[in-house]
PDB file of C-alpha atoms in Angstrom:
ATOM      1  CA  UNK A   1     -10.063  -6.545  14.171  1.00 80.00           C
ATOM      2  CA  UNK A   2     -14.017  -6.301  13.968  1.00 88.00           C
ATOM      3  CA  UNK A   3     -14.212  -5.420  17.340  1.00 95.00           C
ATOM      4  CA  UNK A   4     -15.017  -1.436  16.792  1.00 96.00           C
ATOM      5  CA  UNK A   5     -16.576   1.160  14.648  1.00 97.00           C
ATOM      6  CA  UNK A   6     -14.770   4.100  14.215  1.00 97.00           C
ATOM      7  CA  UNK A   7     -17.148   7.788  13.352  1.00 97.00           C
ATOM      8  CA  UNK A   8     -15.916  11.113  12.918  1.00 97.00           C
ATOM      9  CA  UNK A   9     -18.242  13.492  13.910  1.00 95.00           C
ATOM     10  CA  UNK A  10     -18.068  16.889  12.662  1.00 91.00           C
ATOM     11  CA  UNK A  11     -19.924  20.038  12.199  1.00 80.00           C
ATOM     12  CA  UNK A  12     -22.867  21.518  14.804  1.00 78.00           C
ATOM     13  CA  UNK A  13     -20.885  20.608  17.648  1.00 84.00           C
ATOM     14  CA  UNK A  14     -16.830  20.773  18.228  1.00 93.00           C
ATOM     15  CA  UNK A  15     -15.351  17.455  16.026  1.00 96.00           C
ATOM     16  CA  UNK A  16     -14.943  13.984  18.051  1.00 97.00           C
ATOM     17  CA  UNK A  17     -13.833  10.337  17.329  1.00 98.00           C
ATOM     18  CA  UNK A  18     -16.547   8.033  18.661  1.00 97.00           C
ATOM     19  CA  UNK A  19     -15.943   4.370  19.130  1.00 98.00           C
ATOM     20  CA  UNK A  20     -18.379   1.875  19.072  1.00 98.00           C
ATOM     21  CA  UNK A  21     -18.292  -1.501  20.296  1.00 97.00           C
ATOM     22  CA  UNK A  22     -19.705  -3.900  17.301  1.00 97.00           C
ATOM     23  CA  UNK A  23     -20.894  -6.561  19.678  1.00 96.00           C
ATOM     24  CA  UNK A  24     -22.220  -4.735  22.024  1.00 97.00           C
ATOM     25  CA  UNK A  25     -23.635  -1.616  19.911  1.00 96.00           C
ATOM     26  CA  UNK A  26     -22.094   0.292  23.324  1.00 97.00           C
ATOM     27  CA  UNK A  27     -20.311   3.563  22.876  1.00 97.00           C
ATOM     28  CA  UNK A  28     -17.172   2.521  24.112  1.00 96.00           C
ATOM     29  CA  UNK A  29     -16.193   6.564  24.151  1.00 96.00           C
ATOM     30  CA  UNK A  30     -15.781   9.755  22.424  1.00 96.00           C
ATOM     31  CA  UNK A  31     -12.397  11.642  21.567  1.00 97.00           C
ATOM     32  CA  UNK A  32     -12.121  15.630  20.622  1.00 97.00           C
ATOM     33  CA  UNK A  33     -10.224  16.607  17.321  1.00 97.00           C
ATOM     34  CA  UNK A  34      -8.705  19.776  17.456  1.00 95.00           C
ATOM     35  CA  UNK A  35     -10.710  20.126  14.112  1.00 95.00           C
ATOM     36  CA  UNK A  36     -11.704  17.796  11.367  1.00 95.00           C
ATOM     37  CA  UNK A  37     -13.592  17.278   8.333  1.00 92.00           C
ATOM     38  CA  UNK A  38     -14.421  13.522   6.326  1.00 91.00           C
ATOM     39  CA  UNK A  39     -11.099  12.469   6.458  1.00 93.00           C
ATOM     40  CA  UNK A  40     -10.536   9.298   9.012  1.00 97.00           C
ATOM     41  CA  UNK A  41      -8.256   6.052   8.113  1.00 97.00           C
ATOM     42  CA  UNK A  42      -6.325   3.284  10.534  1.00 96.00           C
ATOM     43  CA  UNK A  43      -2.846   2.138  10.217  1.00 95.00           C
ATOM     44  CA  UNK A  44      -2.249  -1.302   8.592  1.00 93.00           C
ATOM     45  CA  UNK A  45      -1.382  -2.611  12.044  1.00 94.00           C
ATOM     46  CA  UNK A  46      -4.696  -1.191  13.514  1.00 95.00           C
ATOM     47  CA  UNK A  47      -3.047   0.988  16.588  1.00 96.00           C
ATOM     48  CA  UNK A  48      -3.052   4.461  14.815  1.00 97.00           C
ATOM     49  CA  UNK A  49      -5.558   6.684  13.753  1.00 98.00           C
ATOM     50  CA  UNK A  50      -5.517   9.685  11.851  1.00 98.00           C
ATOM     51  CA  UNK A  51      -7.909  12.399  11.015  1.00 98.00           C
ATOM     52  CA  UNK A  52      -7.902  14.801   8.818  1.00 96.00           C
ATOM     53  CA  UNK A  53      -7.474  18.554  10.510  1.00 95.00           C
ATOM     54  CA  UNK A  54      -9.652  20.598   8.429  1.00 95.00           C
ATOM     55  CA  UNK A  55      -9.302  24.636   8.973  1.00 93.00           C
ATOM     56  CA  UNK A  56      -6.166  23.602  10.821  1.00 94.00           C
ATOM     57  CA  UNK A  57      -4.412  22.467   7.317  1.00 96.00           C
ATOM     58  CA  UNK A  58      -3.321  19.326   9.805  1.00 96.00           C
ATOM     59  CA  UNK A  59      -3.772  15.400   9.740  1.00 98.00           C
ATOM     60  CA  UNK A  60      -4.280  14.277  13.692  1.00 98.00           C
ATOM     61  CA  UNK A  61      -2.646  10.653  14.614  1.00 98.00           C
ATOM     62  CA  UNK A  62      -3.898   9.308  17.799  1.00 98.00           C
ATOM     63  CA  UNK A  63      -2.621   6.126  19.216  1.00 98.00           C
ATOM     64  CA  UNK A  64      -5.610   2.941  19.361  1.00 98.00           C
ATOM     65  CA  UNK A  65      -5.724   0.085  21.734  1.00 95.00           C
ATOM     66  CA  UNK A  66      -8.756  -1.895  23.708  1.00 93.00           C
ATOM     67  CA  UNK A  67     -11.122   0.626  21.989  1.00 94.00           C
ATOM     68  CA  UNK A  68      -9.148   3.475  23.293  1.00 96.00           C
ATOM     69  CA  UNK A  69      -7.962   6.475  21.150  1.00 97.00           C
ATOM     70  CA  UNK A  70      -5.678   8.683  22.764  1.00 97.00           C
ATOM     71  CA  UNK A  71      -4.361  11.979  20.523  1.00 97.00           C
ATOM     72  CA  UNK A  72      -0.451  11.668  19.795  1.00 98.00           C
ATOM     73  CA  UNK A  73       1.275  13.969  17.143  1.00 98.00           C
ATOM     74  CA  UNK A  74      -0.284  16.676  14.842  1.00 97.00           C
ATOM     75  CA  UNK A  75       1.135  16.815  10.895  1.00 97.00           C
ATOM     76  CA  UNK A  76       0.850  20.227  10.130  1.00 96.00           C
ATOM     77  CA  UNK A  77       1.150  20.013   6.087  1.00 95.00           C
ATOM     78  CA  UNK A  78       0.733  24.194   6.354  1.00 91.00           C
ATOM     79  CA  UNK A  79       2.511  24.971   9.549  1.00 82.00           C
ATOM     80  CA  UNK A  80       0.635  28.023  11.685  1.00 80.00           C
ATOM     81  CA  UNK A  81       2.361  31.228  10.838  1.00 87.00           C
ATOM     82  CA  UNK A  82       2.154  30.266   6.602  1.00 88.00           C
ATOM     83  CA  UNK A  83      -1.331  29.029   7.127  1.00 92.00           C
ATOM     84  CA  UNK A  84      -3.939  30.897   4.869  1.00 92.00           C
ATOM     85  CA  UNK A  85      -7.610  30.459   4.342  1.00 89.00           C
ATOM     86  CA  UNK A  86      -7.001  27.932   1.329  1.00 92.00           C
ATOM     87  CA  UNK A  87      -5.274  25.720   4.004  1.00 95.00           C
ATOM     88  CA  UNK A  88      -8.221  22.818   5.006  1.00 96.00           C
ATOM     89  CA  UNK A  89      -7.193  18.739   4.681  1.00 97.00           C
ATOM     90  CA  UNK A  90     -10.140  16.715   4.013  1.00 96.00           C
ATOM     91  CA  UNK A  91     -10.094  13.054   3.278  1.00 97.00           C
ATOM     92  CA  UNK A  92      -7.156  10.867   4.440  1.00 98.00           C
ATOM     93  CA  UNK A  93      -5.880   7.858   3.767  1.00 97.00           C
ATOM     94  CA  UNK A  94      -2.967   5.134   3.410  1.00 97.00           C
ATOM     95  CA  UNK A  95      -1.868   3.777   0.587  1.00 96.00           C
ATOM     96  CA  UNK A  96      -2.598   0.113  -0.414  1.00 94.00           C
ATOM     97  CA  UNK A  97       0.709  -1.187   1.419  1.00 94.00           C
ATOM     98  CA  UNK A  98       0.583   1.071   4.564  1.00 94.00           C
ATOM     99  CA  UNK A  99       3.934   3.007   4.011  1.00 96.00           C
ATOM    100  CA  UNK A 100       2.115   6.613   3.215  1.00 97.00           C
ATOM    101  CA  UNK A 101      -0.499   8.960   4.141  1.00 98.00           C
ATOM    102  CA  UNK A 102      -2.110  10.596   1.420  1.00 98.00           C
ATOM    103  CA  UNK A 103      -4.452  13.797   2.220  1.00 98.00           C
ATOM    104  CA  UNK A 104      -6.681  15.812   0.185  1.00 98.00           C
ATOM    105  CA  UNK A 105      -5.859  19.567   0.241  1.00 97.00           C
ATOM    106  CA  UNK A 106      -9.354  20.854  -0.898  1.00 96.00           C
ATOM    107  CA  UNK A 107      -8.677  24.639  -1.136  1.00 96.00           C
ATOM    108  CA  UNK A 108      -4.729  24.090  -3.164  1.00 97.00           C
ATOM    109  CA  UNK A 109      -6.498  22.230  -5.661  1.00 98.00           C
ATOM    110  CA  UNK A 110      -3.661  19.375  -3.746  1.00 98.00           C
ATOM    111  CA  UNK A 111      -3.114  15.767  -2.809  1.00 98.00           C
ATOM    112  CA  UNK A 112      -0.216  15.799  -0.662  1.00 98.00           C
ATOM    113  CA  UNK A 113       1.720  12.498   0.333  1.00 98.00           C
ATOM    114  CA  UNK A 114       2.794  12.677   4.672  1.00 98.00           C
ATOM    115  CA  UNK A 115       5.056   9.981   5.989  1.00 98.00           C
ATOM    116  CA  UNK A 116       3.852   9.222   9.023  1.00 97.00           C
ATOM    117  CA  UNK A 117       7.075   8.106  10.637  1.00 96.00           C
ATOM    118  CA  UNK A 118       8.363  11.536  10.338  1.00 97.00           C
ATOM    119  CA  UNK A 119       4.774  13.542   9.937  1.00 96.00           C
ATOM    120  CA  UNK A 120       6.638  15.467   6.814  1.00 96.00           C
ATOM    121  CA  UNK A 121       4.513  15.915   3.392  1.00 97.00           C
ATOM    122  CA  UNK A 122       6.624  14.742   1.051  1.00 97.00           C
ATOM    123  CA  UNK A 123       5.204  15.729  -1.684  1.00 97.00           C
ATOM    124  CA  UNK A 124       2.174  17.625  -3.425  1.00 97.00           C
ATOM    125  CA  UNK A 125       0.345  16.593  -6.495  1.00 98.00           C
ATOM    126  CA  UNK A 126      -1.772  18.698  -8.334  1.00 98.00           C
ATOM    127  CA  UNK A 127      -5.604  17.722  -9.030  1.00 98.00           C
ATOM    128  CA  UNK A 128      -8.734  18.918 -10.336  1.00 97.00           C
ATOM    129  CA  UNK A 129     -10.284  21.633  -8.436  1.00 97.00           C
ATOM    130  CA  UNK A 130     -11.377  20.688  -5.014  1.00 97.00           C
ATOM    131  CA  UNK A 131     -10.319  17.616  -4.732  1.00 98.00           C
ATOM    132  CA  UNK A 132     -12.717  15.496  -2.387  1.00 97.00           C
ATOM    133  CA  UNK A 133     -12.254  11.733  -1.695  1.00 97.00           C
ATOM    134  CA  UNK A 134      -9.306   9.592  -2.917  1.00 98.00           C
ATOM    135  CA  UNK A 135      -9.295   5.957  -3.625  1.00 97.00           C
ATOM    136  CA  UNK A 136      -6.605   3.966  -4.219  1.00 97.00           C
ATOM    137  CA  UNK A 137      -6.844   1.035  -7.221  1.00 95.00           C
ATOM    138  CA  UNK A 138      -6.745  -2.601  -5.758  1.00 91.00           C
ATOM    139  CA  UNK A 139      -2.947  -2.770  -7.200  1.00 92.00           C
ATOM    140  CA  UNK A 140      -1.350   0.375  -5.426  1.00 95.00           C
ATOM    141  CA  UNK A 141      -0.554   1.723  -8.824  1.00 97.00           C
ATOM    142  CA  UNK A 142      -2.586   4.234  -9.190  1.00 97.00           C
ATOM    143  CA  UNK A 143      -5.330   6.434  -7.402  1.00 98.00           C
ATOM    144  CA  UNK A 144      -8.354   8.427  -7.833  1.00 98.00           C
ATOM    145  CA  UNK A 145      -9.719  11.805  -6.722  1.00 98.00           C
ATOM    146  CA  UNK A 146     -12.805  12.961  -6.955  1.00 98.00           C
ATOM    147  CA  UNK A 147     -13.220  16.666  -7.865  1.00 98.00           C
ATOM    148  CA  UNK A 148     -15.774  18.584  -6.578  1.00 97.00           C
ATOM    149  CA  UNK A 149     -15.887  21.678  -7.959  1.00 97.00           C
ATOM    150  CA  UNK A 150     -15.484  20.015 -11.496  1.00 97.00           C
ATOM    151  CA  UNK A 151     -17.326  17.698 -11.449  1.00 97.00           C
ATOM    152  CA  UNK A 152     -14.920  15.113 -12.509  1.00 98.00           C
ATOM    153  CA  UNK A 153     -13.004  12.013 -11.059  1.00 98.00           C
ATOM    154  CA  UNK A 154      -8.967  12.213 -12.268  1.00 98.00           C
ATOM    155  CA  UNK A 155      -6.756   8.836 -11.837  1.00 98.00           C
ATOM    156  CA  UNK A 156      -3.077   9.697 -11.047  1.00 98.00           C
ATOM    157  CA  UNK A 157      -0.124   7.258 -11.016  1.00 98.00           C
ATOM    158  CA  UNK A 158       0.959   7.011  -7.679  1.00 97.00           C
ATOM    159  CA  UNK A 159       4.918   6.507  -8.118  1.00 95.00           C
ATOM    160  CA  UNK A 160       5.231   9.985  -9.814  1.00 96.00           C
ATOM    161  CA  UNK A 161       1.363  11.625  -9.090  1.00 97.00           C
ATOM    162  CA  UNK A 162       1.132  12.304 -12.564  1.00 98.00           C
ATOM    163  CA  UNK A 163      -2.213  12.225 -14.548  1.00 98.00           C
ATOM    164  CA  UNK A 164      -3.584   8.946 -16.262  1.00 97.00           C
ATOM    165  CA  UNK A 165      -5.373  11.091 -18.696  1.00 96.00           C
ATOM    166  CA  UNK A 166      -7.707  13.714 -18.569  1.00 97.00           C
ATOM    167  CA  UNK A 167     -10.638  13.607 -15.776  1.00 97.00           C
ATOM    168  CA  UNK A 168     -13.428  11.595 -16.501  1.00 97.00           C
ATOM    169  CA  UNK A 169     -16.567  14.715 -16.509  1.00 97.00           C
ATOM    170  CA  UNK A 170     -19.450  13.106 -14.637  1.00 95.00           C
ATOM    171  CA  UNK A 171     -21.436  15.596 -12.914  1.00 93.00           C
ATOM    172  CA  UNK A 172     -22.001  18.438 -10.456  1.00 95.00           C
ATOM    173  CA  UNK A 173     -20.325  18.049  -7.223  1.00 95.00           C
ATOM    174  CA  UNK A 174     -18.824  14.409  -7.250  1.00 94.00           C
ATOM    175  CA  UNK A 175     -18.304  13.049  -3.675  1.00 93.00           C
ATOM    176  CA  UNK A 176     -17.339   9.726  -2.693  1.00 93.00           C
ATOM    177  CA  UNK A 177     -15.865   7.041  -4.392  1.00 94.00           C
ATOM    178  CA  UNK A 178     -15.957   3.651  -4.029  1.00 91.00           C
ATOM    179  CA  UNK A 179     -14.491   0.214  -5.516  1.00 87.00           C
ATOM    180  CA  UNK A 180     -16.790  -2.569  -5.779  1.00 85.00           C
ATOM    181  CA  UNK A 181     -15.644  -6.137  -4.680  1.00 79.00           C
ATOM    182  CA  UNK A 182     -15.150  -8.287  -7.533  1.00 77.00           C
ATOM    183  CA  UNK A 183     -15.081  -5.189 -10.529  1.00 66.00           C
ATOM    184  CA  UNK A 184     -12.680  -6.317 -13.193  1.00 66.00           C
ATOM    185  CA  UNK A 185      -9.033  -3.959 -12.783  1.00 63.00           C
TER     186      UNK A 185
END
């Protein structure tokens, strides 16, 4: 509604939500995550939030009105007692028409697609190795993932999550990705 700015703050001290009002510049207030790291998207509709859960192998949804967050369900995508060290959710994000959550599963080498009605991952779709920020194409078709350890960006068909190809190689320790406005598809 460009009314807020959404940061998720992570690292030196425990992680937080902080939301900012845009006219104002005012920090409207600040919201602990169980745990997080880069991951942060809203729902199509504007009155969900989700983060991504980090060591906690989780995406957080938290509920968003009047500049308000308020924490509502936890996706666990590797419940507590199967959790291992190789469980950590980075980025986040919906697809192009709102319907699913897809998360990056850094340490599985993983995207894996949540519905967020239900919070269930649906499915997993194997990437490059350590897969860092995902960007959907402008037509839904297809996304991209950056890989961090191989320094390489894949493209993946998002009906099936198979591989458009082999990764592009384009250097040591790709991070974010994004489209520019007006790039021919």
């Amino acid at each position: 509604d460009n009314k807020y700015m959404l940061v998720l703050n992570c690292g030196y001290r425990p992680p937080s939500i902080t939301v900012i009002d845009l006219a104002s510049g005012d920090v409207k207030g600040s919201t602990p995550v169980p745990d997080a790291w880069l991951g942060l998207t809203i729902s199509p509709k504007g009155d969900r939030v989700y983060a991504s859960g980090g060591q906690r192998a989780s995406i957080f949804e938290f509920s968003f009105g009047n500049g308000a967050l308020q924490q509502t369900r936890e996706f666990p995508v590797a419940p507590g007692p199967t959790r291992t060290a190789h469980d950590f959710i980075g980025d986040v994000t919906f697809a192009p028409d709102g319907h699913l959550l897809y998360a990056a599963d850094l340490y599985n080498n993983a995207v894996v697609v949540v519905n967020p009605q239900s919070g269930t991952v649906i499915q997993r779709i194997k990437t490059g190795r350590r897969p860092y920020r995902i960007l959907f194409h402008p037509d839904g078709k297809s996304f991209f993932v950056s890989h961090w350890a191989d320094g390489s960006v894949g493209q993946y068909e998002t009906a099936s999550g198979s591989p458009l190809g082999p990764p592009t190689r384009i250097g040591a320790h790709p991070t974010d990705l994004l489209w520019r406005p007006g790039a021919p598809e």
